[in-house]
mmCIF file with all atom_site columns, C-alpha atoms in Angstrom:
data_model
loop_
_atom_site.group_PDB
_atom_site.id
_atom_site.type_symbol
_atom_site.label_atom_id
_atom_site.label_alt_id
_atom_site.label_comp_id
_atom_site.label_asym_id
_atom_site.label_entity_id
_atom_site.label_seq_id
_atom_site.pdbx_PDB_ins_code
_atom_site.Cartn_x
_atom_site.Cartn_y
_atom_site.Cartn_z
_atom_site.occupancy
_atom_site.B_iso_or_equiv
_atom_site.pdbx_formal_charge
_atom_site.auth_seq_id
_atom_site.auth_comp_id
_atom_site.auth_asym_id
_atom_site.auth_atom_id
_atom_site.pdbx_PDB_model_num
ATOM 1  C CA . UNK A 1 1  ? 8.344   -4.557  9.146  1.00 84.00 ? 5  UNK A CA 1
ATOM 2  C CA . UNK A 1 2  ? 11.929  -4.182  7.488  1.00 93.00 ? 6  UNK A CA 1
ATOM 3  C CA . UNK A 1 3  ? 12.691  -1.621  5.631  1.00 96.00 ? 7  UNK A CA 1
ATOM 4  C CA . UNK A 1 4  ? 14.489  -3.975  2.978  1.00 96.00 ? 8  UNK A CA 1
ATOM 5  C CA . UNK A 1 5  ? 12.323  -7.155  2.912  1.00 96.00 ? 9  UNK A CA 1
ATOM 6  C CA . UNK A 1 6  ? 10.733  -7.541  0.061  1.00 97.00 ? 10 UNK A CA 1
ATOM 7  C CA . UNK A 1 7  ? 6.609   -7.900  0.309  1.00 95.00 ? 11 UNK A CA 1
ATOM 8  C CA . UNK A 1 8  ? 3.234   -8.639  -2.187 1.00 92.00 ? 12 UNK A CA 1
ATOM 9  C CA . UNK A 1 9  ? -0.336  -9.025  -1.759 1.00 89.00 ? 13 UNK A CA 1
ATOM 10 C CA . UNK A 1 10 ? -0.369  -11.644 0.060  1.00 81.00 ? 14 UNK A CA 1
ATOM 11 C CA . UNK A 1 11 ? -4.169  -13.151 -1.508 1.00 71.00 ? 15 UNK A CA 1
ATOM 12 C CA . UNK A 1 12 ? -6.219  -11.940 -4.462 1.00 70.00 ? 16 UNK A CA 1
ATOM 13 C CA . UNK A 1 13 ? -9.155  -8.943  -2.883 1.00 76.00 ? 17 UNK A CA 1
ATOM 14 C CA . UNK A 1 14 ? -11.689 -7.948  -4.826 1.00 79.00 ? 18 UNK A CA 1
ATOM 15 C CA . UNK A 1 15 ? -10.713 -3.821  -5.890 1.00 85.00 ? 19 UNK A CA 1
ATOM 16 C CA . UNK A 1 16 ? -13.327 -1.563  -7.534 1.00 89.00 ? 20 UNK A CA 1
ATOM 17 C CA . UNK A 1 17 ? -12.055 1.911   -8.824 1.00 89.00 ? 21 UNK A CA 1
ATOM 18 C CA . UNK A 1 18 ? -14.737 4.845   -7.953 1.00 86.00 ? 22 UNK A CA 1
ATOM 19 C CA . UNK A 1 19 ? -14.101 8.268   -8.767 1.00 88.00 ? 23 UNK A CA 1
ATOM 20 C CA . UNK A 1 20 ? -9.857  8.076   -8.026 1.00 85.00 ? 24 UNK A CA 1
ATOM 21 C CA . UNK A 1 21 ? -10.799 6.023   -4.986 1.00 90.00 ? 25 UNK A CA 1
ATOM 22 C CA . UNK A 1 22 ? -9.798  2.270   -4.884 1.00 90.00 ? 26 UNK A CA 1
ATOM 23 C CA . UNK A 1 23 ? -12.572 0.286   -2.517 1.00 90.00 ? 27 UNK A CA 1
ATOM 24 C CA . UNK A 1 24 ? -10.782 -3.078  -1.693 1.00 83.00 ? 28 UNK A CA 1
ATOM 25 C CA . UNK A 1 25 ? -13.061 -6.091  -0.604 1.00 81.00 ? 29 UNK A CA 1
ATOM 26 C CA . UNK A 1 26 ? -11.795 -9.595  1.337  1.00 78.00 ? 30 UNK A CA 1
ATOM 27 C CA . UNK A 1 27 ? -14.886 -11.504 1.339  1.00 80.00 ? 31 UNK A CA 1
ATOM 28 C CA . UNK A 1 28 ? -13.041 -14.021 3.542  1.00 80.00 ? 32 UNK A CA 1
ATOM 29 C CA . UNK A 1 29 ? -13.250 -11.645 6.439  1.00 81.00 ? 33 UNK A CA 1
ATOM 30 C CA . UNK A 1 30 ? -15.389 -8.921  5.495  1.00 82.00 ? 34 UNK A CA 1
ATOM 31 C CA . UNK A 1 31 ? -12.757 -6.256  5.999  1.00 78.00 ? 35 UNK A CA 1
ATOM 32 C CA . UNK A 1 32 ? -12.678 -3.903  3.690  1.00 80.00 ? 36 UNK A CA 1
ATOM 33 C CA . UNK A 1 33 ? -10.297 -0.389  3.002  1.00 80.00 ? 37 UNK A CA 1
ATOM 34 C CA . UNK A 1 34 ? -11.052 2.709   1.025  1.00 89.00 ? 38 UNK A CA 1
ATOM 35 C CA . UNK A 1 35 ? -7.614  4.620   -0.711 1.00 90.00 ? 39 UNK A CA 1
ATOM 36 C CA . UNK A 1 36 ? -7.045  7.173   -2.539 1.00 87.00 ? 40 UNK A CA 1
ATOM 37 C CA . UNK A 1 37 ? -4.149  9.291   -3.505 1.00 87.00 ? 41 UNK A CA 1
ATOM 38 C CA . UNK A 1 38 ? -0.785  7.891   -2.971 1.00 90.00 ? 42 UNK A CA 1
ATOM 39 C CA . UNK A 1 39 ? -2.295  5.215   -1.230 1.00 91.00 ? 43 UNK A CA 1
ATOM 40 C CA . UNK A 1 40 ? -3.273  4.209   -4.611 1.00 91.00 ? 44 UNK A CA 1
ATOM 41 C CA . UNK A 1 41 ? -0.301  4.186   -5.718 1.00 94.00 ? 45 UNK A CA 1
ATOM 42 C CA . UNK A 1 42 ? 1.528   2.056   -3.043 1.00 96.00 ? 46 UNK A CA 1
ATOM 43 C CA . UNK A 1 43 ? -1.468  -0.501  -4.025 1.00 92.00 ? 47 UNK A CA 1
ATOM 44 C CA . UNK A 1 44 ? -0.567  -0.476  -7.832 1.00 92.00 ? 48 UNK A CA 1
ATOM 45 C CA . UNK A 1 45 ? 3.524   -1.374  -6.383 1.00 96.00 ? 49 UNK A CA 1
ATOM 46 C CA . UNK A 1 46 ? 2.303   -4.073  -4.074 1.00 94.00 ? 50 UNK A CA 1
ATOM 47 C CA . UNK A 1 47 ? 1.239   -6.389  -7.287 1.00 90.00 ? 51 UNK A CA 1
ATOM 48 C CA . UNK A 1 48 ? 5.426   -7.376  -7.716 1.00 94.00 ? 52 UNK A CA 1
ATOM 49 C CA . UNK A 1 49 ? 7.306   -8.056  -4.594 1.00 96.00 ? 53 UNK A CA 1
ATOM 50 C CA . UNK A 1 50 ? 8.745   -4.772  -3.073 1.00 98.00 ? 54 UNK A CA 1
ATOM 51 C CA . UNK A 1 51 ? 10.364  -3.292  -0.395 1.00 98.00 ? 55 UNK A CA 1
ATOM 52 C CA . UNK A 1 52 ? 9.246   -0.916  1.916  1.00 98.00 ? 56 UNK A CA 1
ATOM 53 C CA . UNK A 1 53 ? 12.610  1.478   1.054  1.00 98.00 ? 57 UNK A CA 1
ATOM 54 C CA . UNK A 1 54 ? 12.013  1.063   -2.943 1.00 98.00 ? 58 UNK A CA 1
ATOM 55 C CA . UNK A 1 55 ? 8.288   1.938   -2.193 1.00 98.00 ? 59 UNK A CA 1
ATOM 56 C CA . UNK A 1 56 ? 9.504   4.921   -0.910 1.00 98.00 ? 60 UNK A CA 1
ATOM 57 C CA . UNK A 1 57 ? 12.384  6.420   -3.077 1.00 98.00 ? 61 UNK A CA 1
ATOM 58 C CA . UNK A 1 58 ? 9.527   5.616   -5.930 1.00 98.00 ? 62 UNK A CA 1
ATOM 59 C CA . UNK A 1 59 ? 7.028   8.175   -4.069 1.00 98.00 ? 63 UNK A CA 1
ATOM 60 C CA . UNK A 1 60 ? 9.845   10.489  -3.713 1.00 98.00 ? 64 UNK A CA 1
ATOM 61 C CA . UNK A 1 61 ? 10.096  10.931  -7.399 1.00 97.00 ? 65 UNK A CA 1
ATOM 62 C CA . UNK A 1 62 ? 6.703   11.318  -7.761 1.00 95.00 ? 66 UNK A CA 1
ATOM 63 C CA . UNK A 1 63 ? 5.642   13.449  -4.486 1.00 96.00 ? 67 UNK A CA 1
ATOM 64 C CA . UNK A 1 64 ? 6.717   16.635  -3.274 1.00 96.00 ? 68 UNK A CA 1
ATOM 65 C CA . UNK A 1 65 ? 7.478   15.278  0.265  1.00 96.00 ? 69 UNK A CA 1
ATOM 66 C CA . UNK A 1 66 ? 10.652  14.807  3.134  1.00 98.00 ? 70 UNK A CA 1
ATOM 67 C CA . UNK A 1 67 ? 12.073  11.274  3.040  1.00 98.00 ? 71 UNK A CA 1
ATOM 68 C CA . UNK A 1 68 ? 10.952  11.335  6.628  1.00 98.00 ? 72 UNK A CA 1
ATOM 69 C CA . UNK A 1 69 ? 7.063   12.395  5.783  1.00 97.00 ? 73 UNK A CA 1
ATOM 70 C CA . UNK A 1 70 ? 7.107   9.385   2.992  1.00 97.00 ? 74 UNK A CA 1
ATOM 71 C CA . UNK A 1 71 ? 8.645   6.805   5.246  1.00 98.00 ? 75 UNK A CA 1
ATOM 72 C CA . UNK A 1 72 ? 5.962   7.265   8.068  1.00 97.00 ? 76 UNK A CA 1
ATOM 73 C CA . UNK A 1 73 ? 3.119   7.584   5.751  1.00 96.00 ? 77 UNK A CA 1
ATOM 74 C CA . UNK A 1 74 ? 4.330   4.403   3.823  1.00 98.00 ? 78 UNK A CA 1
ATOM 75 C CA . UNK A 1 75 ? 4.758   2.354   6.850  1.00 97.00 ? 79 UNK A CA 1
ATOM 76 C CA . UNK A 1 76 ? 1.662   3.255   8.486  1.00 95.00 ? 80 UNK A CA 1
ATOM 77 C CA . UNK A 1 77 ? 0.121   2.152   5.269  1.00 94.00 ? 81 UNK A CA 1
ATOM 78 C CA . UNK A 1 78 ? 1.694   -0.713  5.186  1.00 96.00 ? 82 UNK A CA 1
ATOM 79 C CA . UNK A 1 79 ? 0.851   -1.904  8.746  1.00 94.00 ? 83 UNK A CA 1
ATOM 80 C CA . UNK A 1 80 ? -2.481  -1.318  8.064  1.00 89.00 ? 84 UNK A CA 1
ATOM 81 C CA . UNK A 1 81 ? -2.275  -3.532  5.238  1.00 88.00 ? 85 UNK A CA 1
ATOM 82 C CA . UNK A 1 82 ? -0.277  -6.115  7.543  1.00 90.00 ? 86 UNK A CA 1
ATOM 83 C CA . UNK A 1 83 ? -3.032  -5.977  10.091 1.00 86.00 ? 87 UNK A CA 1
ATOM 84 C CA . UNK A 1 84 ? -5.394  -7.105  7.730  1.00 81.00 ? 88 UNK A CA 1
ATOM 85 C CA . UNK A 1 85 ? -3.142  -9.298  6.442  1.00 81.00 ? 89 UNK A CA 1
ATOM 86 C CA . UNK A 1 86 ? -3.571  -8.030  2.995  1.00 83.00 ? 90 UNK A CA 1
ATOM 87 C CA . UNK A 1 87 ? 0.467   -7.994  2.791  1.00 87.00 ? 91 UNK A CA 1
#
């Protein structure tokens, strides 16, 4: 994935909120993820097109965490997401 190409949801899934968690639902495939924490918050960002990089200087404001922790949490995140095509 590039760091500067902008992404979205790619379909509408079915999210619940539980207790901080966010349980997403494709009923298409059956997949389905659980998130929480700033997982959550990448989520919430992914409604507008984004980039992975502007993803990431957003959770740097917000996080007490190395550019280098952030960018390999964010883009593990997002390849799960891509996997499931959910991006």
């Amino acid at each position: 994935m590039e760091m500067d190409k902008k992404i979205k949801l790619s379909k509408d899934i079915n999210v619940t909120e539980l207790d901080g968690e966010k349980v997403m639902v494709d009923f298409e495939t059956g997949k389905y993820f659980i998130i929480k924490g700033c997982g959550n918050d990448i989520w919430d960002m992914l409604s507008e097109e984004i980039s992975p990089n502007e993803i990431i200087d957003k959770l740097l404001t917000e996080y007490d965490v190395s550019r280098e922790v952030c960018t390999q949490s964010v883009m593990d995140f997002l390849g799960k997401m891509e996997e499931y095509n959910f991006v």
